[in-house]
Structure formats: C-alpha cells, structure tokens
CSV table of C-alpha atoms in Angstrom, one decimal:
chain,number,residue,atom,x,y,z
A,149,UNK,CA,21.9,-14.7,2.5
A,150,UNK,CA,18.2,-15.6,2.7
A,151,UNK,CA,15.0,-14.1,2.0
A,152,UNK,CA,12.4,-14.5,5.1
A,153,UNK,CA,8.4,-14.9,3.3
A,154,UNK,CA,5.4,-14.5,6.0
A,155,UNK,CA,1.7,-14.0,5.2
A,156,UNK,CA,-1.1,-13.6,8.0
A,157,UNK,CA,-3.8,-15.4,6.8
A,158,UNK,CA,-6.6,-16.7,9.8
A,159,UNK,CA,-8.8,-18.4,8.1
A,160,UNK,CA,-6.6,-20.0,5.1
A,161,UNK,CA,-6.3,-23.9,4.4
A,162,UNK,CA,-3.4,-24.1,2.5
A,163,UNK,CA,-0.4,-21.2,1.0
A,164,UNK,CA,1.9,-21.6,-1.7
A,165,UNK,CA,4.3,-19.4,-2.9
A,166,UNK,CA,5.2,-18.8,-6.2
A,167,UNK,CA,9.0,-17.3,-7.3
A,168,UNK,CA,9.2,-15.8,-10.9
A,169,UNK,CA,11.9,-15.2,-13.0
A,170,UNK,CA,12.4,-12.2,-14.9
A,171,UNK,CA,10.5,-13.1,-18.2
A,172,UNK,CA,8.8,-15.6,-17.6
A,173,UNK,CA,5.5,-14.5,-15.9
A,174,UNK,CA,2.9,-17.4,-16.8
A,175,UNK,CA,4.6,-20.0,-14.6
A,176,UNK,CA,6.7,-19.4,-12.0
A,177,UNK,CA,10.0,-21.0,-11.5
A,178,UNK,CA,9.7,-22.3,-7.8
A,179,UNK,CA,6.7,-23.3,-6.5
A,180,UNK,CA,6.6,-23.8,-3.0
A,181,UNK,CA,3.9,-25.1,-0.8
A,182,UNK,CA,3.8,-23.9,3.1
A,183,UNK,CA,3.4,-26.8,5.4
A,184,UNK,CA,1.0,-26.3,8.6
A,185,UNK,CA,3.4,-28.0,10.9
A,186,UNK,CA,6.7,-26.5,9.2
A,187,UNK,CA,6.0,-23.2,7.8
A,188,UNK,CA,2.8,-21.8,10.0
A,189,UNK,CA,2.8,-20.5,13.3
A,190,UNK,CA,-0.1,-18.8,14.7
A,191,UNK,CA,-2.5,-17.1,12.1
A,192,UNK,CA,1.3,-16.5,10.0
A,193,UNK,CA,2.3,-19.0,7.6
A,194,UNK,CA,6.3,-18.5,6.7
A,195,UNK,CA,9.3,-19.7,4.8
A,196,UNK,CA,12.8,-19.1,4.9
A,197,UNK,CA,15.2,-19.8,1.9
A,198,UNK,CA,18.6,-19.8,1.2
A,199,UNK,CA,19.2,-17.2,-1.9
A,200,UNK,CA,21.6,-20.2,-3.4
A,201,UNK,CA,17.8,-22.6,-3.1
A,202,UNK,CA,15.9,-20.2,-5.4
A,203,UNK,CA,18.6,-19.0,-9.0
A,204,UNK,CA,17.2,-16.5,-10.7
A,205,UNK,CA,14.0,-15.7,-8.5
A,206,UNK,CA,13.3,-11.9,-9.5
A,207,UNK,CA,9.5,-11.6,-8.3
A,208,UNK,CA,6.9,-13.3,-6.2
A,209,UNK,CA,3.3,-13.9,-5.2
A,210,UNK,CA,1.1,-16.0,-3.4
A,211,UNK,CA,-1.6,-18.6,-4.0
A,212,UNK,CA,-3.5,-19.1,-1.3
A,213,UNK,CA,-6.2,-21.8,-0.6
A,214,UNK,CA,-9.3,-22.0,1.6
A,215,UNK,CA,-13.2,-22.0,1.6
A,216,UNK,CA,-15.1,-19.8,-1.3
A,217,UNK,CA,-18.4,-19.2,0.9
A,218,UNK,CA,-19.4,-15.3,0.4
A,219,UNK,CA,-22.5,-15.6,2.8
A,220,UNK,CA,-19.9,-16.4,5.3
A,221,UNK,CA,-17.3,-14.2,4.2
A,222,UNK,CA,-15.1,-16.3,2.7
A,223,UNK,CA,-13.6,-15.2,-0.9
A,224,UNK,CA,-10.2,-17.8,-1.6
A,225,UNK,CA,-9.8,-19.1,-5.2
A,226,UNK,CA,-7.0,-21.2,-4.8
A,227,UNK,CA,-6.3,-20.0,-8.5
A,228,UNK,CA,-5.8,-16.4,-8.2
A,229,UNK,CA,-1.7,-14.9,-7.9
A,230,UNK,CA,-2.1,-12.8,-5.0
A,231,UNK,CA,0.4,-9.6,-3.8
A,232,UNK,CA,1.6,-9.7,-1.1
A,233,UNK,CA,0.9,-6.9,1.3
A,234,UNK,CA,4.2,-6.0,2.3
A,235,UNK,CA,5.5,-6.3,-0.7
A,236,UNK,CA,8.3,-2.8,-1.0
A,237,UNK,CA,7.8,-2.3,-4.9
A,238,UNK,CA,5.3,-4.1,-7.5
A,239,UNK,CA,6.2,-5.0,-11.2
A,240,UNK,CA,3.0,-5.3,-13.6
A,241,UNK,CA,4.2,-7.7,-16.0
A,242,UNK,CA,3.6,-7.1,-19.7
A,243,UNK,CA,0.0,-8.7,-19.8
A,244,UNK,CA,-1.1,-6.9,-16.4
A,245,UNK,CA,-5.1,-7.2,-17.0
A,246,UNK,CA,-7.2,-5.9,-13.8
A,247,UNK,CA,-10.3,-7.9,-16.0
A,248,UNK,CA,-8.0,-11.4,-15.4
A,249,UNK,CA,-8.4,-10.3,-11.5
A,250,UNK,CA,-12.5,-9.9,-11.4
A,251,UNK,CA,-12.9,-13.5,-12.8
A,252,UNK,CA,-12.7,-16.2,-10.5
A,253,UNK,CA,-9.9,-18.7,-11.6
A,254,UNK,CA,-6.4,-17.8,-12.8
A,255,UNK,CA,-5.3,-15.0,-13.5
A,256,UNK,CA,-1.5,-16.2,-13.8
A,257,UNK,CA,0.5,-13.9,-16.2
A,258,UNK,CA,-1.9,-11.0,-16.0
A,259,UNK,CA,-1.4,-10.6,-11.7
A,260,UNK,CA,0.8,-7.9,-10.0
A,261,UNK,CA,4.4,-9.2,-8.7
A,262,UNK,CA,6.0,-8.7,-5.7
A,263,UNK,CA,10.2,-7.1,-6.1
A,264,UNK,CA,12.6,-9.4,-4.5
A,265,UNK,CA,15.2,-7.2,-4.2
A,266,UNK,CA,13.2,-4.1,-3.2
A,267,UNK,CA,13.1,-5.9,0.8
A,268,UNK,CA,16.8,-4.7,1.0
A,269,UNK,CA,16.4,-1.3,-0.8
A,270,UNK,CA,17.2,0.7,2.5
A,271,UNK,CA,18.0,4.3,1.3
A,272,UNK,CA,17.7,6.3,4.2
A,273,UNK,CA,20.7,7.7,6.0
A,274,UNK,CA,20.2,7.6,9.4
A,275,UNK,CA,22.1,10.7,10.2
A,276,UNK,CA,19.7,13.2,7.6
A,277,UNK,CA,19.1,16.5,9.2
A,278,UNK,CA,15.4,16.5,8.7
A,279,UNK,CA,13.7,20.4,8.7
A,280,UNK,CA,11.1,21.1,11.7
A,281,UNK,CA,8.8,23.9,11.3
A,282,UNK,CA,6.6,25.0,13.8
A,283,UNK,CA,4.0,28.3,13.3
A,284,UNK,CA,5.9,29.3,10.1
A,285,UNK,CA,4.3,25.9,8.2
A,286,UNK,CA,3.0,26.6,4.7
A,287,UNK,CA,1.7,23.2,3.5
A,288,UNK,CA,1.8,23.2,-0.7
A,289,UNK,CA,-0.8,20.1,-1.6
A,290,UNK,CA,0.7,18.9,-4.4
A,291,UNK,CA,0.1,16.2,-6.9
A,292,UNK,CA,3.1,15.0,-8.2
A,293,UNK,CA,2.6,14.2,-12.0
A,294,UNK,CA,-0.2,17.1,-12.2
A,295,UNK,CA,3.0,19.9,-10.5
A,296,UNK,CA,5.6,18.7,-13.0
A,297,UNK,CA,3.7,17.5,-16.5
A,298,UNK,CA,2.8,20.6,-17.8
A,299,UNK,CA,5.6,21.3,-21.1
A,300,UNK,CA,5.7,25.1,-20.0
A,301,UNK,CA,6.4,23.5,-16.0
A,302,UNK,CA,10.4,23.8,-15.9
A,303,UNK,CA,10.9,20.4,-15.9
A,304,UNK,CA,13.0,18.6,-18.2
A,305,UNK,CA,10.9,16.7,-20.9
A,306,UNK,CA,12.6,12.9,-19.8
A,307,UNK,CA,11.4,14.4,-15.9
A,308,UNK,CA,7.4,15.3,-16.2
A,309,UNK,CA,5.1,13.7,-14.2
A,310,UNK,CA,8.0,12.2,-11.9
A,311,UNK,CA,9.1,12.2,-8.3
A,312,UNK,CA,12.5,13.7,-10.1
A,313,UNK,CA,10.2,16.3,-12.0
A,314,UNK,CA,9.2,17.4,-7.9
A,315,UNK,CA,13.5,18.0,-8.1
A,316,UNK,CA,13.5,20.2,-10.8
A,317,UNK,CA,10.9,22.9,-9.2
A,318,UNK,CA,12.0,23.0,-6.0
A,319,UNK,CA,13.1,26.9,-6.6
A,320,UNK,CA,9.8,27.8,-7.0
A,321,UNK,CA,8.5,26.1,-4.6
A,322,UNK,CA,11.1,27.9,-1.8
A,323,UNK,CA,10.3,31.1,-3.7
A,324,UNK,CA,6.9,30.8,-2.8
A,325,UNK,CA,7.7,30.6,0.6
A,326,UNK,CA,6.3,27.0,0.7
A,327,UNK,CA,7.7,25.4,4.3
A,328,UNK,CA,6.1,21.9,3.6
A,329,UNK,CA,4.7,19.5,0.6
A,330,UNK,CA,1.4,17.6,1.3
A,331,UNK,CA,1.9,14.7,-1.7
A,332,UNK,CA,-1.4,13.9,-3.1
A,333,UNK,CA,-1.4,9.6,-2.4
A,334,UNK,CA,1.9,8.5,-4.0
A,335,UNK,CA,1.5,4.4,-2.9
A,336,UNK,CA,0.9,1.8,-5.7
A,337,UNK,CA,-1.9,1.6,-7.5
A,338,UNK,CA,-3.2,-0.4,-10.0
A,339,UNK,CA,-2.4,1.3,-13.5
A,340,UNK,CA,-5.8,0.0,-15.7
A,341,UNK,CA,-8.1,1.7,-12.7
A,342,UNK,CA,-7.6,5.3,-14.2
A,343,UNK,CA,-7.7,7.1,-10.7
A,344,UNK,CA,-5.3,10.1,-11.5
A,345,UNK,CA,-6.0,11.6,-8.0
A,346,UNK,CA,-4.7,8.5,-6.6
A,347,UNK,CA,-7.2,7.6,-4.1
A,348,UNK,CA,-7.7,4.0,-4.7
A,349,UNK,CA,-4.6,2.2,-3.4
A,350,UNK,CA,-3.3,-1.1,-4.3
A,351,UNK,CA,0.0,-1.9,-2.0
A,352,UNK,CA,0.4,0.5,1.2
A,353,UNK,CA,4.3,0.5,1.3
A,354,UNK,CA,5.5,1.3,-2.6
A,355,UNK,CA,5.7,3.9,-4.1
A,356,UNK,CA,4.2,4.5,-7.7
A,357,UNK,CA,6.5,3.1,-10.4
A,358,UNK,CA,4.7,5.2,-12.8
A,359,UNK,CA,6.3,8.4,-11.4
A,360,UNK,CA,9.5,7.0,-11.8
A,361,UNK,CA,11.4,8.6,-14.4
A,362,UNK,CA,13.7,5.6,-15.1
A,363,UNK,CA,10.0,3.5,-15.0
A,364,UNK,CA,10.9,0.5,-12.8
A,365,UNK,CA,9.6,-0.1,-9.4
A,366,UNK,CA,12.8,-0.3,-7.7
A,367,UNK,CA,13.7,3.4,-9.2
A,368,UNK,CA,10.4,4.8,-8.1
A,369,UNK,CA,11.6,3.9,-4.5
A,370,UNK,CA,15.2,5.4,-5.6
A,371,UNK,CA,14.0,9.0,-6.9
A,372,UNK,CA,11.2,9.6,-4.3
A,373,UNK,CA,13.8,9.1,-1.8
A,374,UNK,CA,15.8,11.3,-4.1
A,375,UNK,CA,13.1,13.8,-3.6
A,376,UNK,CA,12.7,13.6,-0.4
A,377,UNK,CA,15.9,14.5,0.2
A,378,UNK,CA,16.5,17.2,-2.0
A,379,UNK,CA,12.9,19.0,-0.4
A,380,UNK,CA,15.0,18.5,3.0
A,381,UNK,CA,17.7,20.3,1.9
A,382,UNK,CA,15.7,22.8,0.5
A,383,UNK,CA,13.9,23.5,4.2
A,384,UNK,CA,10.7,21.6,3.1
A,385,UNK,CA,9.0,19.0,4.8
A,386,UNK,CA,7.4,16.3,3.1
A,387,UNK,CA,3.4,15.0,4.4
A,388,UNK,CA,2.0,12.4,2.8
A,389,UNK,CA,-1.7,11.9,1.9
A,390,UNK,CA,-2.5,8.5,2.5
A,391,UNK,CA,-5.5,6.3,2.2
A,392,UNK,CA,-5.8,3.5,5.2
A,393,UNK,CA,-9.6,3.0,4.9
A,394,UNK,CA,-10.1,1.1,1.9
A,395,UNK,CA,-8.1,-0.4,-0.9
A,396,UNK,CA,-8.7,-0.8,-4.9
A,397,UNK,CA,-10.4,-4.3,-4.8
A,398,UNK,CA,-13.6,-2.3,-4.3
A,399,UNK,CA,-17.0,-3.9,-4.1
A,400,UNK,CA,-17.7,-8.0,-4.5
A,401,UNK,CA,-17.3,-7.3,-7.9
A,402,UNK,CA,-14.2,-5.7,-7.8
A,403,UNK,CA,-10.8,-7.2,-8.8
A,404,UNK,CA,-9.4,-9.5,-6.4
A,405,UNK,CA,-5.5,-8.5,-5.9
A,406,UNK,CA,-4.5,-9.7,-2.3
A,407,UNK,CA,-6.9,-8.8,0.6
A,408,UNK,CA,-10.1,-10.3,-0.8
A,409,UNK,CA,-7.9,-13.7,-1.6
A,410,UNK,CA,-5.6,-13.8,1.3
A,411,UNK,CA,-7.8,-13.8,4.0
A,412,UNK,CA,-11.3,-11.7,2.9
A,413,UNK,CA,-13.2,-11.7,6.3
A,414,UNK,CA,-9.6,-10.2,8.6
A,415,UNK,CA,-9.0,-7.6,6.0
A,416,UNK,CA,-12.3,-5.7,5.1
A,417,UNK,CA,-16.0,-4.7,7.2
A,418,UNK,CA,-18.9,-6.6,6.3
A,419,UNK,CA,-22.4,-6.6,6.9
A,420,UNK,CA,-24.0,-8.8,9.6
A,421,UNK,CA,-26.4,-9.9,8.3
A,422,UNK,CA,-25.0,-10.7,4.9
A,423,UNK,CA,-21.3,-11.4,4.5
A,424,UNK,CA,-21.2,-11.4,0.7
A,425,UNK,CA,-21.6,-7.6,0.8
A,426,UNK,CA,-18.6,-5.3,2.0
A,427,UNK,CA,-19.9,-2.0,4.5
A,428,UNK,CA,-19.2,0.9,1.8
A,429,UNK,CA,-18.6,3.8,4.8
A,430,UNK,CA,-15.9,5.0,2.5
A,431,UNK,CA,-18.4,5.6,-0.8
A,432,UNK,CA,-15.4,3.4,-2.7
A,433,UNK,CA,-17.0,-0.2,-2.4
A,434,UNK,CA,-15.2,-1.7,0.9
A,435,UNK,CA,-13.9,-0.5,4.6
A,436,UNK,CA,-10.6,-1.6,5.9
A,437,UNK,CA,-11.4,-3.5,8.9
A,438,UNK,CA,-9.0,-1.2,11.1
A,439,UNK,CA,-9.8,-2.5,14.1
A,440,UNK,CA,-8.1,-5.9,13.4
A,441,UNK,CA,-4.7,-6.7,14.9
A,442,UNK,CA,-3.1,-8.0,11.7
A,443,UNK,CA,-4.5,-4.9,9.8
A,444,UNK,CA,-3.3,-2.5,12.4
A,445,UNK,CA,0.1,-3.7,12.6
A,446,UNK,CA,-0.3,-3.2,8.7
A,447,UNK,CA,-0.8,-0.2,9.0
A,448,UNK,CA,1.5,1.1,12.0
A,449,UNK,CA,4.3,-1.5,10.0
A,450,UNK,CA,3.5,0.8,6.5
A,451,UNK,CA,3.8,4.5,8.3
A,452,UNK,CA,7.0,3.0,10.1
A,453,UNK,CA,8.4,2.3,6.5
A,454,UNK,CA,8.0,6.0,5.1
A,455,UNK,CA,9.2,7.2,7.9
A,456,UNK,CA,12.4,5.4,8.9
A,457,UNK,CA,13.3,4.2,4.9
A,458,UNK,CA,12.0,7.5,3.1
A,459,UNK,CA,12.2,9.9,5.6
A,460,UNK,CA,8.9,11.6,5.2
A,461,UNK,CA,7.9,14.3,8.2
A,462,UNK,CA,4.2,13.3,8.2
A,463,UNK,CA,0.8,12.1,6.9
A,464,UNK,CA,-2.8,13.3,6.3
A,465,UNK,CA,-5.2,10.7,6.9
A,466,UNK,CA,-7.6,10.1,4.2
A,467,UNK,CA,-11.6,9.8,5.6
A,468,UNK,CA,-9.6,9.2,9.8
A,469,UNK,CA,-13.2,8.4,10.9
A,470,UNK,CA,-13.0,4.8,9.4
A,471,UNK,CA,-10.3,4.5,12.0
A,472,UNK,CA,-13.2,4.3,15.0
A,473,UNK,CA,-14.9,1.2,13.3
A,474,UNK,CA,-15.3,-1.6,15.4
A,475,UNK,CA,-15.7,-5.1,13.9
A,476,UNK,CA,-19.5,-4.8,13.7
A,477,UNK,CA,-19.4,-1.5,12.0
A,478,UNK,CA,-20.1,0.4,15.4
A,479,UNK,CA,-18.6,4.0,16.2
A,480,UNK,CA,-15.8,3.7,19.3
A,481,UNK,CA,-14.7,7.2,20.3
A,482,UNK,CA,-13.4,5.8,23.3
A,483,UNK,CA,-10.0,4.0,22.2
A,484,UNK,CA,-9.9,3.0,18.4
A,485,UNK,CA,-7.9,0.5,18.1
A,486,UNK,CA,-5.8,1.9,15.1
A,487,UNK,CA,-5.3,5.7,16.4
A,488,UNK,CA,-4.3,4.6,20.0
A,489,UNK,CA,-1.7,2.2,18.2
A,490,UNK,CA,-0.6,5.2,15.9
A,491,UNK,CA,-0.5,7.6,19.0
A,492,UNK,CA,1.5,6.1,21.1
A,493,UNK,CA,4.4,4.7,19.2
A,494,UNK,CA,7.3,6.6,19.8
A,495,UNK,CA,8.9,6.4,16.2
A,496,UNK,CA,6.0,8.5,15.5
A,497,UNK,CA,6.5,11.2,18.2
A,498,UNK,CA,8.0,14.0,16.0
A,499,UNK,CA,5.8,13.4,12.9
A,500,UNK,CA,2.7,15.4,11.7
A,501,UNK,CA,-0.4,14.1,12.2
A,502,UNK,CA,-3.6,15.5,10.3
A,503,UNK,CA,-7.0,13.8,10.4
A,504,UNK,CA,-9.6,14.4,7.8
A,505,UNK,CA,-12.4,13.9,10.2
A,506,UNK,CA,-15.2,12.3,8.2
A,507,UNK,CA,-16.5,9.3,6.4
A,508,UNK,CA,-19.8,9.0,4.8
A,509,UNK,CA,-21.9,8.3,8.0
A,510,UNK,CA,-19.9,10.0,11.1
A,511,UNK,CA,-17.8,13.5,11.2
A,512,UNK,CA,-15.3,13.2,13.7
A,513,UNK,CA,-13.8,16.7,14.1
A,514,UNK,CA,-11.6,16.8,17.5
C-alpha cells in the first residue's frame, strides 16, 4: 500500500515532510524534501510513498520554506513543524507547548502531529438509515463534555465529558422529546488555549481527542462515530456547530500551527494597506480568507468528511457573514464564493443548513 501526501501552498519556496515515529518526537525519522519538478504540480506540492519506504512512520508534519516579509504577507519560518490541514486526527506529543509555536524558529518536539493511520479510518456504513425530521425538529444544543461531566449526570465515571458519555444519556434526551442534537464545535483544538466552548479551532476535519474516553485521536474519531450512530438509532439527528471563519492561530502574535506557515497570504484576510496585520471581522484576531479556491475546497472537502465518514445530518455555521468576504475585505451578496460552492453540491442536498447571520461589521439575515 502507499500513503498519498499533498499540501497547497502558492507562494512557498521549498516543502519537506517530516515522518515520526511513535516516541520519538524531537527528530523525525524520514525526512523528505519535495522537489519542484518531481513532487509539485500547480500551487500543490505531493509525494507518494510505498508503506514498505517509510518502517515505523506513525505521525507527520510539514516544514515548509519561503519568504518571511509580514508587510507583504508573507509569514514562512522554514523552522516551524507545521499540521497539516487535512490531517483526519492530531496527536499532541508529551511536550505539546503552544509558547514553542509563537516564537519564530523551531518548535520541533513541542508541534502538533498529523495520524497516519487515521487517512483510512472510514467508519461509516454506507447503508445507515439516517432519521429525517421535518416540522417535528426539536434541536437540543449541546456541549458535549458540559451534558455528560457533571457526577450526578448518569454517566459512568470512566465516560464524563466524552462523545461515549453523549451514549449514556440518550434516554433522556428521547424522553425529552429532543428530535435533533446541535453539538457545540467538536473539531480539534489546541488543548493549552483553554476555550471550553470550543470556538477557536485548530484542524477542521478531527474530532477532539480530548472527548475521547479511551484518550487517543484515533478513538475520538471511533466513539463520535459511535455516537453518532447510537443518536440515529435513537431517532435523533446530529448538527454540528462549526467555525469556518477563523482558526486558533489568532492575531500576528498568535501561535503559528499550519495556515500562518504554510502559505499565510491564501489562507487568512489582510489589510491593504498593511499586510502584517490580519482583518479581525471575526473579534478572534484573523478571517479565513473564504473566498479563495484552495480554502473553499477546504472547507466543502471538511463538511464532505462529516458527512459521508461520520454521518452527521447537518451544521450551524458559526458568524456565516464571513462567508461574503471578498479578497479585499468587501461585502458580495451577489454570489459568495463559499456558500454557492456549499449550495450547490449535491452530497449536501439532504443536509441542514443554518446560518448565523452576522459578523462584527455586517448582519446578513436572509
């Protein structure tokens, strides 16, 4: 078998990747430069290997090299381990430190990992009978560690605060009369950032590994399906709160995780007339530039995932006005970019859709 590696990266000079082991987190075991006439086509640079090339490869990251210029826009340290974007679950090794990521230089040992073997975690049976509810929907907002932590909640001690806790009170929830779960944001985020509402994502297509009962990333993705299917079985639909219009690298001096170092200038708004600053529409330090091709794919690529591998029945769009931001900042209530895409792929024809309809300098309602 092989794994298949691709980054997007416009404005990069040079990508390695890095291959870990499963100890050994300071230096990785294979490192493997991308060549521009071998491994790059396009704005994507690639590489292809052989399982049998790479023994004992567990994780990976990126380094990825190209001008630092912040007037310009341009953030690459060619020192900094970088996640990748699509990475499907993320292992914090033992010396995680999100202070290692604000410093420009290495951060090697102290960066967030990418799971090999999550890629080909595909859970979802294709033939799951999935509940539809039309005017009877009673959406339950839920936050998933806050529902099930409490010691007088129901849920088994080894269970609270997990996506198997969720399990454990699905009879109250049905005795409630609740038709649908809205999951307050369950995606990755950095543990050291204290956000317990979840709001401040740090990888778009994992779930958190710190609602996982068994506390790995790959079980996280395991027991949420778990959930998800259970909730199905119950009757209950399953929405998820998501947050497309900024990430946790925050401000200029934010930590700097993947977009900032991968390619700063496709991946976030900035201001005109001074590219070291990010456009803070959001009130959170940065703006997704949305409008992008590469980070609407992203995004369309990230719903698809929930919805074909975990078999959720919709999402709640977190600040949706950020969606009509052209490159420049400006408001295009014509065709956005980003909802048109979302509105008019098919896999998303049967799946809720619910736009909070504001950001801090527009209110988009209808």
């Amino acid at each position: 078998s092989t794994w298949n590696f691709a980054l997007y990266s416009k404005h990069a000079t040079g990508i390695t990747l890095l291959l870990y082991g499963a100890h050994e987190f300071t230096e990785p075991l294979y490192r493997i430069p991308l060549v521009h006439l071998k491994n790059k086509s396009g704005r994507v640079w690639h590489c292809r290997l052989a399982e049998g090339r790479i023994p004992g490869a567990r994780y990976y990251a990126y380094q990825v090299d190209g001008p630092f210029d912040p007037p310009a826009g341009q953030r690459f340290d060619p020192e900094k381990i970088l996640l990748d974007p699509y990475a499907r679950a993320v292992f914090f090794p033992p010396h995680f430190d999100r202070e290692a990521a604000k410093r420009r230089g290495s951060n090697a040992g102290h960066a967030p990992l990418g799971v090999l073997e999550a890629s080909r975690m595909h859970v979802a049976p294709a033939d799951e009978c999935r509940p539809r509810h039309a005017w009877d929907t009673v959406i339950y907002e839920m936050h998933v560690r806050g529902f099930t932590r409490r010691p007088n909640s129901g849920v088994a001690k080894s269970r609270r605060g997990t996506f198997a806790g969720v399990i454990d009170k699905i009879p109250y929830l049905v005795d409630l009369g609740v038709t649908a779960v809205e999951l307050l944001p369950v995606y990755q985020r950095d543990p050291q950032e204290r956000n317990y509402w979840g709001y401040m994502p740090l990888n778009f297509f994992a779930p958190h590994s710190q609602y996982a009962a068994a506390g790995t990333p790959e079980g996280a993705i395991l027991e949420m399906r778990e959930m998800v299917r259970a909730l199905h079985a119950a009757g209950i639909e399953v929405i998820l709160d998501v947050v497309y219009n900024h990430t946790v690298e925050g401000d200029e001096i934010g930590p700097t995780y993947r977009y900032r170092g991968i390619d700063n200038r496709t991946y976030y708004l900035l201001h005109g007339e001074d590219r070291s600053r990010y456009r803070n529409d959001t009130g959170t330090g940065n703006v997704l530039h949305t409008s992008s091709i590469a980070v609407r794919k992203l995004v369309v690529d990230s719903m698809r995932h929930w919805v074909e591998e975990m078999a959720v029945d919709g999402f709640r769009f977190d600040l949706a006005s950020i969606f009509t931001r052209r490159t420049d900042g400006s408001i295009d209530l014509d065709d956005p970019a980003l909802i048109s895409a979302i509105t008019v792929d098919p896999d998303f024809t049967h799946v809720r859709l619910i736009a909070e309809a504001w950001d801090l300098h527009s209110y988009q309602l209808g």
